[in-house]
Tab-separated table of C-alpha atoms and ligand atoms in Angstrom:
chain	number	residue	atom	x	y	z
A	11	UNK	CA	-18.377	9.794	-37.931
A	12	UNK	CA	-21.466	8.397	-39.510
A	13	UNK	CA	-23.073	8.307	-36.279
A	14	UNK	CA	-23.012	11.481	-35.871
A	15	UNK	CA	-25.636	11.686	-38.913
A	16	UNK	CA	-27.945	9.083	-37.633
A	17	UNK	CA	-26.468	6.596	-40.230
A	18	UNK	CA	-26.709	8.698	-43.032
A	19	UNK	CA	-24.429	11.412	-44.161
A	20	UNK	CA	-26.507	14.756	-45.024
A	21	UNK	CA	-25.752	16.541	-48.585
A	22	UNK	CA	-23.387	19.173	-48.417
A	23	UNK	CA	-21.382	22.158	-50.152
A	24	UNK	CA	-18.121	23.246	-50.035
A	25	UNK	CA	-17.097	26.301	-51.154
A	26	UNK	CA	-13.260	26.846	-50.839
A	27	UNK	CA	-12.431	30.469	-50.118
A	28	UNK	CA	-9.267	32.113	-51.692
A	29	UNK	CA	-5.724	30.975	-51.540
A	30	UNK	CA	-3.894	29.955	-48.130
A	31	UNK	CA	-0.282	30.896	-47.549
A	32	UNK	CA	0.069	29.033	-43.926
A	33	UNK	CA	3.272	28.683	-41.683
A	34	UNK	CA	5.738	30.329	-39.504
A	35	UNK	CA	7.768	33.162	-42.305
A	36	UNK	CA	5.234	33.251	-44.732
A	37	UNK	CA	4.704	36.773	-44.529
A	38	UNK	CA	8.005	37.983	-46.467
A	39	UNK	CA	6.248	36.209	-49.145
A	40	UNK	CA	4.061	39.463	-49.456
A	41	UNK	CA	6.485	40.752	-51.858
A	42	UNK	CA	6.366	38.438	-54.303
A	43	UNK	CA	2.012	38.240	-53.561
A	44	UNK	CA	1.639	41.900	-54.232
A	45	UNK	CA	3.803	41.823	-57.684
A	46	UNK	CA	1.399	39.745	-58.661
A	47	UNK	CA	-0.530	42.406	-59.532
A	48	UNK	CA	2.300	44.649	-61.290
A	49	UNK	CA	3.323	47.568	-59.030
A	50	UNK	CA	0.207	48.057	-57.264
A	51	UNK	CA	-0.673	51.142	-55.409
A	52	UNK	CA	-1.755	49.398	-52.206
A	53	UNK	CA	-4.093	50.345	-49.481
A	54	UNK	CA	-3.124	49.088	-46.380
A	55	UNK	CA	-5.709	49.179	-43.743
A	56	UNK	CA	-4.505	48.768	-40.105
A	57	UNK	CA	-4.972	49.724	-36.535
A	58	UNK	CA	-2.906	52.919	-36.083
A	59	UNK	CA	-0.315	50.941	-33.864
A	60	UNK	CA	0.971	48.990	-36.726
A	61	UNK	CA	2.315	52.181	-38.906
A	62	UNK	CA	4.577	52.675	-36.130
A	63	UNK	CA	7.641	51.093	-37.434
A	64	UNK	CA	7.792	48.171	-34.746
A	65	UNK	CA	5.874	44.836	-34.136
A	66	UNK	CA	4.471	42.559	-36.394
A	67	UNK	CA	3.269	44.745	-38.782
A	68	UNK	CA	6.301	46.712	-39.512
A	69	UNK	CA	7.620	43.061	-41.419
A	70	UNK	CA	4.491	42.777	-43.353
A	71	UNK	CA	4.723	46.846	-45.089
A	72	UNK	CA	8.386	46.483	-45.388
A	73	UNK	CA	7.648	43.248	-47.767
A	74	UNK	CA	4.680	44.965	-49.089
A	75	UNK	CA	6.887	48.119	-49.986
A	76	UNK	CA	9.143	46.062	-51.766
A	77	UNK	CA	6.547	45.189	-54.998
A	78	UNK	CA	4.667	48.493	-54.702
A	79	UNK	CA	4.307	51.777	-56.217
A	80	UNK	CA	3.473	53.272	-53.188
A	81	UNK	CA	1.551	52.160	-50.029
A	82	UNK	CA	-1.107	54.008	-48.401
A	83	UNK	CA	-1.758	53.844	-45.084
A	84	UNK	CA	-5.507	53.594	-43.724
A	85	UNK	CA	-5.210	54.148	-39.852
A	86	UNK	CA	-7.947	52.059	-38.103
A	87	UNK	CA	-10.030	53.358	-35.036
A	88	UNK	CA	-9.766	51.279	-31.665
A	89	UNK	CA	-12.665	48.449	-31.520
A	90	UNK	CA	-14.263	47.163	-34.208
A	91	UNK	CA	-15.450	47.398	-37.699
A	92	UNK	CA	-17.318	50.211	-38.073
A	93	UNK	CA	-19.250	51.345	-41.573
A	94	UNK	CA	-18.537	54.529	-41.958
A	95	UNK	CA	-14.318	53.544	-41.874
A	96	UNK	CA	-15.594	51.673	-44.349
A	97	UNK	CA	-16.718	54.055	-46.622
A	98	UNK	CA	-13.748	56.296	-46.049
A	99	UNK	CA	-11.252	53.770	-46.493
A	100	UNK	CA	-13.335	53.101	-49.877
A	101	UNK	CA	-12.878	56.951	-50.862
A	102	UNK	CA	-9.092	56.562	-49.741
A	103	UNK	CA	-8.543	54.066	-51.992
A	104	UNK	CA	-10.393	55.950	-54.975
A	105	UNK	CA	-8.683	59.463	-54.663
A	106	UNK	CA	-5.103	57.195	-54.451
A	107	UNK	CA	-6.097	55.157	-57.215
A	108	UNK	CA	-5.415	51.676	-55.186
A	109	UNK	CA	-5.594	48.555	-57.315
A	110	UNK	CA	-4.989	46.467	-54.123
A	111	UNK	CA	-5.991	46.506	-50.769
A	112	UNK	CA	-4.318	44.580	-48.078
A	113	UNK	CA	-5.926	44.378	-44.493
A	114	UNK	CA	-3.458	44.188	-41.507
A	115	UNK	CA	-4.145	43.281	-37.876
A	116	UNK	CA	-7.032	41.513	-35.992
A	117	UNK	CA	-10.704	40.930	-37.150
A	118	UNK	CA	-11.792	44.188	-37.100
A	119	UNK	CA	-8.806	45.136	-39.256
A	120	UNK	CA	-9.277	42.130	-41.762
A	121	UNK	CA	-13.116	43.129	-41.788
A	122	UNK	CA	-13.031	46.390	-42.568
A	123	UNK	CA	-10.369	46.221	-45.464
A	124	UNK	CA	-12.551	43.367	-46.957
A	125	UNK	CA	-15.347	45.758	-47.124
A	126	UNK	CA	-13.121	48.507	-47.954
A	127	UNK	CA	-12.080	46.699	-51.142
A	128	UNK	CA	-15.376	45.268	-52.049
A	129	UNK	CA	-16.918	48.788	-52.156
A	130	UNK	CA	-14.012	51.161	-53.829
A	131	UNK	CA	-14.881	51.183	-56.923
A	132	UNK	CA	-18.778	51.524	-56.258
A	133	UNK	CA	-19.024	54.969	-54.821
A	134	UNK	CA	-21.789	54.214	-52.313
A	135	UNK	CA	-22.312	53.555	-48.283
A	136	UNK	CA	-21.420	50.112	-47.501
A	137	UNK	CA	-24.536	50.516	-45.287
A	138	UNK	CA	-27.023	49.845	-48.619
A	139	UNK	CA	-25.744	46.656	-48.650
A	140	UNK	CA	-25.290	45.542	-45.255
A	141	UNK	CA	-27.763	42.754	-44.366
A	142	UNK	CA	-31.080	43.617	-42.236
A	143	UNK	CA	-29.875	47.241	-42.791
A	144	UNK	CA	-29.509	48.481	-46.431
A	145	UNK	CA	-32.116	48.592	-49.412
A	146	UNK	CA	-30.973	44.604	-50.444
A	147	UNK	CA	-28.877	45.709	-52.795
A	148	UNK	CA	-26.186	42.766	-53.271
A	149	UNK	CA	-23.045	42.996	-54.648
A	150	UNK	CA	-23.076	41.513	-58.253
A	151	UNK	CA	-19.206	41.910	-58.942
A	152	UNK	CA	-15.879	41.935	-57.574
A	153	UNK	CA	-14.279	45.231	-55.925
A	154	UNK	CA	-10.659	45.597	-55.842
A	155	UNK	CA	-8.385	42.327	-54.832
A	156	UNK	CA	-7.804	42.409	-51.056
A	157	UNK	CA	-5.058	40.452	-49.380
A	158	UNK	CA	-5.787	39.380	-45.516
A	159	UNK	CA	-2.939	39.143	-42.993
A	160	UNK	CA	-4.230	38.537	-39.575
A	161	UNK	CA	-1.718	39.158	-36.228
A	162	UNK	CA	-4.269	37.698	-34.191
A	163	UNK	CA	-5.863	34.250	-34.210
A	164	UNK	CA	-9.374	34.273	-33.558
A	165	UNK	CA	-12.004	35.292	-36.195
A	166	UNK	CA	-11.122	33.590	-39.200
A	167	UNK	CA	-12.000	36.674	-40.939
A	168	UNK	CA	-9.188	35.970	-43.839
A	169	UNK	CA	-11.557	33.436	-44.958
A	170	UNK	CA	-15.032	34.335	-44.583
A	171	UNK	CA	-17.099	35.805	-46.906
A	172	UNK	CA	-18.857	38.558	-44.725
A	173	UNK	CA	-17.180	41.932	-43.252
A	174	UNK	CA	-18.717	42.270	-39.877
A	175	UNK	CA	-19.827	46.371	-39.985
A	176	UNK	CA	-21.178	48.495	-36.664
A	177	UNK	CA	-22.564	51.761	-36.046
A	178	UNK	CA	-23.212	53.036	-32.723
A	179	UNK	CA	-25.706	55.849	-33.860
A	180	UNK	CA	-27.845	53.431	-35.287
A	181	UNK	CA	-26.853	49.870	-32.942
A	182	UNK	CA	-26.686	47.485	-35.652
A	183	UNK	CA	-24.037	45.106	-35.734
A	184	UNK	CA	-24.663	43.291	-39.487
A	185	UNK	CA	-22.659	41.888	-42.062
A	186	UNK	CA	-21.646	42.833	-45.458
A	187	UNK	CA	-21.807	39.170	-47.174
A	188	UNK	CA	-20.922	38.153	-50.898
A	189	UNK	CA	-18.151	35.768	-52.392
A	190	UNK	CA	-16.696	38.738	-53.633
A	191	UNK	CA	-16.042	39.814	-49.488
A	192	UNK	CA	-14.085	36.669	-49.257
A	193	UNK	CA	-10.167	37.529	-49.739
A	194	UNK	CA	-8.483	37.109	-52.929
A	195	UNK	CA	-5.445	35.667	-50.734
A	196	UNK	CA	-4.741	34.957	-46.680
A	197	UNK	CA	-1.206	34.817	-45.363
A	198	UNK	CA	-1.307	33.051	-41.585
A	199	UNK	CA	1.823	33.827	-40.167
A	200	UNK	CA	1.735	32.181	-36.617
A	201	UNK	CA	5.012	34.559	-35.927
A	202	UNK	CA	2.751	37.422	-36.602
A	203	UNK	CA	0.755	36.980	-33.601
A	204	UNK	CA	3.804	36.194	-30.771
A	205	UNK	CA	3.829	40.081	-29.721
A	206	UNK	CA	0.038	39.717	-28.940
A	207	UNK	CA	-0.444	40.548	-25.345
A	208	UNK	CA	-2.337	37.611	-23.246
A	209	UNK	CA	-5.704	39.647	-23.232
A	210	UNK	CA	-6.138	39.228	-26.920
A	211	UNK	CA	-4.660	35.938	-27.438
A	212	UNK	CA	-7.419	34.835	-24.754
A	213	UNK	CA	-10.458	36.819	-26.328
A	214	UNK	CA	-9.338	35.946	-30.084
A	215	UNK	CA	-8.388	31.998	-28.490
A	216	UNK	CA	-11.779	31.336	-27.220
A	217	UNK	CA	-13.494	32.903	-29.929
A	218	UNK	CA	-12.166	30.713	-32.500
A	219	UNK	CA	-12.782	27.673	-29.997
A	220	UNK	CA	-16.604	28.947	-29.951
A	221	UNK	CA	-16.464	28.777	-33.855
A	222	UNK	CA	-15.278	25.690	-33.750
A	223	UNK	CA	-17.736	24.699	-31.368
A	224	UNK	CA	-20.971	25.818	-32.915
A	225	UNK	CA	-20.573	24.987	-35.999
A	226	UNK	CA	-19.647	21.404	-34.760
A	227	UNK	CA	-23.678	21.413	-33.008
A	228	UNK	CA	-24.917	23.102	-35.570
A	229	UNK	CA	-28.116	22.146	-37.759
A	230	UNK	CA	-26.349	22.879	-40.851
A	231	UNK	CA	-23.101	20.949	-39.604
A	232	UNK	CA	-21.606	18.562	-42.543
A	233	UNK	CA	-18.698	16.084	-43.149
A	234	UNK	CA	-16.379	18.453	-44.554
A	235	UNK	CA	-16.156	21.049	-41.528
A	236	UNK	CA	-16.702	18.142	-39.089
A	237	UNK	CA	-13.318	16.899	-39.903
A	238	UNK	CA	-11.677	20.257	-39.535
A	239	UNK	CA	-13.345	20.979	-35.451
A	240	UNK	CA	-12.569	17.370	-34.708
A	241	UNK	CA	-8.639	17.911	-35.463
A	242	UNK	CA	-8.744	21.303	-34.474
A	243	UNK	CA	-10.978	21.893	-31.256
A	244	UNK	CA	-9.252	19.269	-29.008
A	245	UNK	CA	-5.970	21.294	-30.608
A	246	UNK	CA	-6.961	24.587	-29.388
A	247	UNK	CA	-8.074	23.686	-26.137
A	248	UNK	CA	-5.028	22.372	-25.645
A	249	UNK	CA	-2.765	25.017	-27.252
A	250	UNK	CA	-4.825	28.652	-26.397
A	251	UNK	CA	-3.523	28.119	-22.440
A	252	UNK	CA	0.316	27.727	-23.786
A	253	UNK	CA	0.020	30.475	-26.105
A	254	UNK	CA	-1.278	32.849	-23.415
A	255	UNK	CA	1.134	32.028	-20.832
A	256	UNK	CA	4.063	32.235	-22.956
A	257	UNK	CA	3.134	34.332	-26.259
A	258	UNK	CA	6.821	33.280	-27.739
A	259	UNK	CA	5.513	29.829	-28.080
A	260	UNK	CA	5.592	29.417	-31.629
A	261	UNK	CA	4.139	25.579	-31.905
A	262	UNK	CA	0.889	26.930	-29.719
A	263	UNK	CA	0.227	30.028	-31.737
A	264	UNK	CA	0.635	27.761	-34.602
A	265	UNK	CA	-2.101	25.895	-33.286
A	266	UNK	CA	-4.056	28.643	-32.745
A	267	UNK	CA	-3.395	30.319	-35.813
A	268	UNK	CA	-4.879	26.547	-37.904
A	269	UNK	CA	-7.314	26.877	-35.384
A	270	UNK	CA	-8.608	30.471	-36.049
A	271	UNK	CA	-8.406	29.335	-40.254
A	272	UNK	CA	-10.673	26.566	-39.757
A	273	UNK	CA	-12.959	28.113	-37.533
A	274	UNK	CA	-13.654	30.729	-40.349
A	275	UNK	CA	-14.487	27.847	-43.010
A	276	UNK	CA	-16.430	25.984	-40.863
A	277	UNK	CA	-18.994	28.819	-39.641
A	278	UNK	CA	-18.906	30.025	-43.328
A	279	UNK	CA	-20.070	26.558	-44.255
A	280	UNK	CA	-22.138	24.935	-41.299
A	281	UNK	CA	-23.224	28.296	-39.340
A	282	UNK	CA	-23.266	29.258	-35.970
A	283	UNK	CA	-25.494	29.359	-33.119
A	284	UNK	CA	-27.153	31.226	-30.180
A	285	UNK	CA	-23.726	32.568	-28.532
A	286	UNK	CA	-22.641	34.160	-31.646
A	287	UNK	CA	-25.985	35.582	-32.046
A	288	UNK	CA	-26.171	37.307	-28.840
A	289	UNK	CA	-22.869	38.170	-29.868
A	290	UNK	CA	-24.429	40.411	-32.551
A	291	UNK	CA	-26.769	42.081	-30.149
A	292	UNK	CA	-24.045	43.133	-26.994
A	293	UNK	CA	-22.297	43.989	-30.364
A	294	UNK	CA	-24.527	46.590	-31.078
A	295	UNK	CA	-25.667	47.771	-27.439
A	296	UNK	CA	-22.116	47.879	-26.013
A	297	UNK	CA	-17.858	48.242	-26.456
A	298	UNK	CA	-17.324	44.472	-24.954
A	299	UNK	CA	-15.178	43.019	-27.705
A	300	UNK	CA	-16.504	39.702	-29.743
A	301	UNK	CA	-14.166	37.764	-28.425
A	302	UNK	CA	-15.045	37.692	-24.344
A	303	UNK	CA	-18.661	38.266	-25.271
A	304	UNK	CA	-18.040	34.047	-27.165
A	305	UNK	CA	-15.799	33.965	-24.137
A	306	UNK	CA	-18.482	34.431	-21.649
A	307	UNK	CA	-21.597	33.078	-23.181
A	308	UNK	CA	-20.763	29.565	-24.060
A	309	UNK	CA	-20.935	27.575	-21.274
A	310	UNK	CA	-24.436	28.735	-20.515
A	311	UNK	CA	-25.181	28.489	-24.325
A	312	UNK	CA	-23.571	24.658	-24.222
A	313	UNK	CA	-25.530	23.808	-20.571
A	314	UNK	CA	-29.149	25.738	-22.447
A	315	UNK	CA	-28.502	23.687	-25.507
A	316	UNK	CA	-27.554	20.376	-23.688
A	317	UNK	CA	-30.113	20.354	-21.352
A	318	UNK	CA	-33.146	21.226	-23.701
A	319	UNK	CA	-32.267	18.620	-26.337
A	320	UNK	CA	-31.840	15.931	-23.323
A	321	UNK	CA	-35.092	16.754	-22.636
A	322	UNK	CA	-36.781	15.511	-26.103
A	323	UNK	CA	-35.338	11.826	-25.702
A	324	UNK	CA	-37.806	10.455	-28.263
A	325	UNK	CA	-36.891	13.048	-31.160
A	326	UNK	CA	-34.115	11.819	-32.878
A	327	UNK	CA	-32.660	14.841	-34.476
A	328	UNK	CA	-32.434	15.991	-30.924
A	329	UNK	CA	-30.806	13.030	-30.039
A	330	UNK	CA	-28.095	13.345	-32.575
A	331	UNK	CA	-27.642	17.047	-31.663
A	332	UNK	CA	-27.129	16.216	-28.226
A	333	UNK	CA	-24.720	13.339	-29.175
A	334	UNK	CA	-22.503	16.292	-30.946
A	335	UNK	CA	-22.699	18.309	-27.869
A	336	UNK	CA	-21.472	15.331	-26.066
A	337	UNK	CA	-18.730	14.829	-28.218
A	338	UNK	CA	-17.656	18.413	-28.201
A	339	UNK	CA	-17.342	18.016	-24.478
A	340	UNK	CA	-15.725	15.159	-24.745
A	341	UNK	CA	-12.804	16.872	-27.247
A	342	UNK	CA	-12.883	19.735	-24.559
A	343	UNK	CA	-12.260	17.859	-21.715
A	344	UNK	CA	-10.300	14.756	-22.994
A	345	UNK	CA	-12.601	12.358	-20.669
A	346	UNK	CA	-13.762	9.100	-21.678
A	347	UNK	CA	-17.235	8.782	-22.576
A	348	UNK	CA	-20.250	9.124	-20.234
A	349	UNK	CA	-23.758	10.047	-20.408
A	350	UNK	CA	-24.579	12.050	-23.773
A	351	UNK	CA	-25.516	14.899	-21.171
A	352	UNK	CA	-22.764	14.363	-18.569
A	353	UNK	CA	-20.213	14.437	-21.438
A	354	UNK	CA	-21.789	17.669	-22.730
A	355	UNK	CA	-21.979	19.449	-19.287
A	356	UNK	CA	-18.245	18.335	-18.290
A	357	UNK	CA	-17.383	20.494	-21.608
A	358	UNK	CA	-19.308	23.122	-20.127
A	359	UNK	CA	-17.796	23.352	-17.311
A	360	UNK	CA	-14.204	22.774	-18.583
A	361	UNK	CA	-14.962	25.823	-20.986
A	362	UNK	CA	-16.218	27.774	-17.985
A	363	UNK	CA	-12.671	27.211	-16.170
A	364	UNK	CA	-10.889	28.014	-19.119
A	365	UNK	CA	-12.429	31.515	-19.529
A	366	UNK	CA	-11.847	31.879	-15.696
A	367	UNK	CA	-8.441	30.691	-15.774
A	368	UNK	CA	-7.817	33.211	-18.805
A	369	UNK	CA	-9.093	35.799	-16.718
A	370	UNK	CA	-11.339	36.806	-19.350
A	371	UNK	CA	-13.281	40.065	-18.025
A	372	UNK	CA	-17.315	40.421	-17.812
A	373	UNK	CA	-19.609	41.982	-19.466
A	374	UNK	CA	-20.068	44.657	-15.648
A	375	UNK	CA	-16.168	45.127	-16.567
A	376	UNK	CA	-17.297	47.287	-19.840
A	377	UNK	CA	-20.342	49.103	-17.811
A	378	UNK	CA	-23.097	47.058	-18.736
A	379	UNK	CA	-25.841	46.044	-15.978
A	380	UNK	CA	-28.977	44.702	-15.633
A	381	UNK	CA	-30.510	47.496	-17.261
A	382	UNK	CA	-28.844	47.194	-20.377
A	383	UNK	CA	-30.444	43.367	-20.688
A	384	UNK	CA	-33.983	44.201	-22.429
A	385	UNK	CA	-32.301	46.711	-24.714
A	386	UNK	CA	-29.498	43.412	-25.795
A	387	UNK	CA	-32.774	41.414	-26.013
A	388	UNK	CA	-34.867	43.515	-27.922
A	389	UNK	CA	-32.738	43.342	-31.045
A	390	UNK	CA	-33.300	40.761	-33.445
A	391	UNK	CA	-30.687	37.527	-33.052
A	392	UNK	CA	-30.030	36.889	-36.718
A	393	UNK	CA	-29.732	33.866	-38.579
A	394	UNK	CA	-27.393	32.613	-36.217
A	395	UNK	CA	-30.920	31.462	-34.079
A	396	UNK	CA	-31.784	29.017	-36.909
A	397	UNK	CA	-28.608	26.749	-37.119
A	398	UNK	CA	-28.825	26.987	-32.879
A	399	UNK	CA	-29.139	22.694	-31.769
A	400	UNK	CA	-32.299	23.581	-29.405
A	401	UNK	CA	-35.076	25.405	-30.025
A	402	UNK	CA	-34.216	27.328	-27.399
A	403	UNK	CA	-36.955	29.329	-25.081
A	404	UNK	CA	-36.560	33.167	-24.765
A	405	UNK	CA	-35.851	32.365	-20.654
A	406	UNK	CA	-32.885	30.080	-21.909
A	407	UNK	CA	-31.376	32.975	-23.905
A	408	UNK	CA	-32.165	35.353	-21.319
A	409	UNK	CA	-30.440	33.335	-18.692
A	410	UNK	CA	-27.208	32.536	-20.936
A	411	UNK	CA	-26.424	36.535	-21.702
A	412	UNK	CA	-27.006	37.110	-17.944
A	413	UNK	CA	-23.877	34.324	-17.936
A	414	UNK	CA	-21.992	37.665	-18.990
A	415	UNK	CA	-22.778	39.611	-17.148
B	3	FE2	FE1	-16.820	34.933	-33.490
């Protein structure tokens, strides 16, 4: 692994988010989680779907039901987190006098009842506080304790410390970032996410492969997360295609599910890169969902990145970021080692088939053309741009969102 720092090992952090409840079952262990805090009156925040009595989510507020006072259902729009659910979820909880909140479903869903329970007890928009948006006001103490249960593996959002928050009217796509986002306690039930239909287990899949991935590359990328991508990157690549052709299988969605966890702590620690901030951007402009917009972008964003650090042979930071491309590939593809760049391109291209073979749709499939390229390219990238491996040239990020298209 060493090598992979140039012979030295870089200093790092590690901040541990909440407590993990992982493994097939775990969710009827929400009873006993939620009288942990007495006989809570608990918000639950979840797509509309899941208050219909069947599915996944109909296990998770039966156990929840069992410790509570009374829970409260917050219906969730389609798509994803937006601020101003946020803010009524926060009144919600206020006029019901929550003392928990627990967020049911996919990112989104996870997102917005992070946010939701950060800003209860505060009375304000979320949208002072988002980053790049709001006055930089910062949140200085907890909210209420929130309680993640993701049916979907892909975002790692039980485990992150920012809420991902959209508004159309005013395209921003920003987060809402403080340890006090990060959930009090995440339950990943692989069985949760069997019922998922192949079109989100592929979007959600390759997402959390492309936050494996970038953190892996990234210029912030340390020990700690290292070892988590290396066991589970080759994992997912692996598992994601068994998962989507049979959803019942229980060992890939297990996979999947570890997979989605440590993608979360590892972009939380070592950052991301320039897929995930385009991301941002057709976030803002458009309705494609995170997922296929990661989907699309990174085996343009892997070639971009590859080929620019090849071309800086007597750098050596370069040359160590292109030997983690290289080994990303390699993980990817399962091929013995070649050329730093031929390893790094045959994970390109391995990525590429897998979105294909997914039948992941494009970016046209949503209604975005050509013309909607300067307005995705006008709006500012984010930090994501600084833990990118290249310094990449605004041509190279150009060409990788036209990848999408
Ligand atoms: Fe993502």
């Amino acid at each position: 692994m060493a090598a992979h720092f140039a012979g030295s090992i870089p200093p790092f952090d590690v901040e541990l988010p909440g407590e993990v409840r992982f493994g097939p079952g775990r969710a009827r262990e929400l009873s006993s989680i939620a009288a942990r805090y007495g006989r809570p009156r608990i918000l639950a925040a979840a797509p509309a779907w899941a208050f219909d009595g069947k599915g996944p989510a109909a296990l998770v507020l039966e156990a929840l039901r069992v410790a509570a006072e009374a829970v409260i259902p917050f219906r969730l729009g389609e798509g994803e987190a937006v601020s101003s659910e946020v803010d009524a979820g926060a009144a919600l909880a206020r006029s019901e006098g929550c003392s928990l909140v627990v967020g049911i479903g996919g990112g989104a869903a996870v997102d917005t009842a992070k946010a939701v329970a950060a800003m209860a007890p505060r009375g304000e928009p979320v949208e002072s506080y988002l980053e790049g948006v709001g006055d930089g006001r910062v949140l200085d103490r907890p909210g209420l304790p929130c309680v993640a249960v993701p049916t979907t593996a892909g975002t790692g959002a039980e485990v992150t410390r920012n809420a991902v928050l959209s508004s159309r009217d005013r395209r921003y796509k920003r987060s809402l970032r403080s340890l006090y986002v990060v959930p009090r306690i995440a339950v990943v039930d692989p069985e949760l996410a069997v019922t998922a239909p192949p079109f989100v287990t592929a979007a959600s899949g390759l997402d959390a492969i492309v936050q494996l991935l970038e953190p892996y590359v990234s210029r912030r990328a340390q020990p700690f997360t290292d070892a988590l991508a290396a066991q589970a990157l080759p994992a997912a690549v692996a598992a994601l295609p068994r998962a989507y052709a049979d959803g019942s299988d229980l060992e890939a969605r297990s996979v999947m599910a570890l997979a989605a966890l440590y993608s979360g702590i590892c972009l939380a620690h070592a950052g991301l890169g320039v897929v995930h901030g385009l991301a941002s951007a057709v976030g803002a402009c458009t309705t494609v969902p995170h997922g296929v917009v990661c989907a699309r972008l990174v085996a343009e964003a892997v070639r971009a990145n590859a080929e620019a650090l090849a071309g800086r042979k007597d750098d050596a930071a370069a040359t160590a970021r292109l030997a983690r491309l290289a080994q990303a590939g390699r993980w990817v593809t399962g091929r013995p080692a070649g050329t730093p760049l031929g390893d790094a391109l045959a994970g390109a291209d391995r990525l590429a088939a897998l979105v294909e073979a997914l039948r992941v749709p494009r970016f046209r499939d949503y209604g975005v053309t050509e013309g909607d390229v300067a307005a995705i390219l006008a709006l500012p990238l984010g930090g994501n741009m600084k833990t990118n491996p290249a310094d990449l040239a605004p041509g190279d990020v150009e060409r990788i969102l036209r990848s999408g298209l």
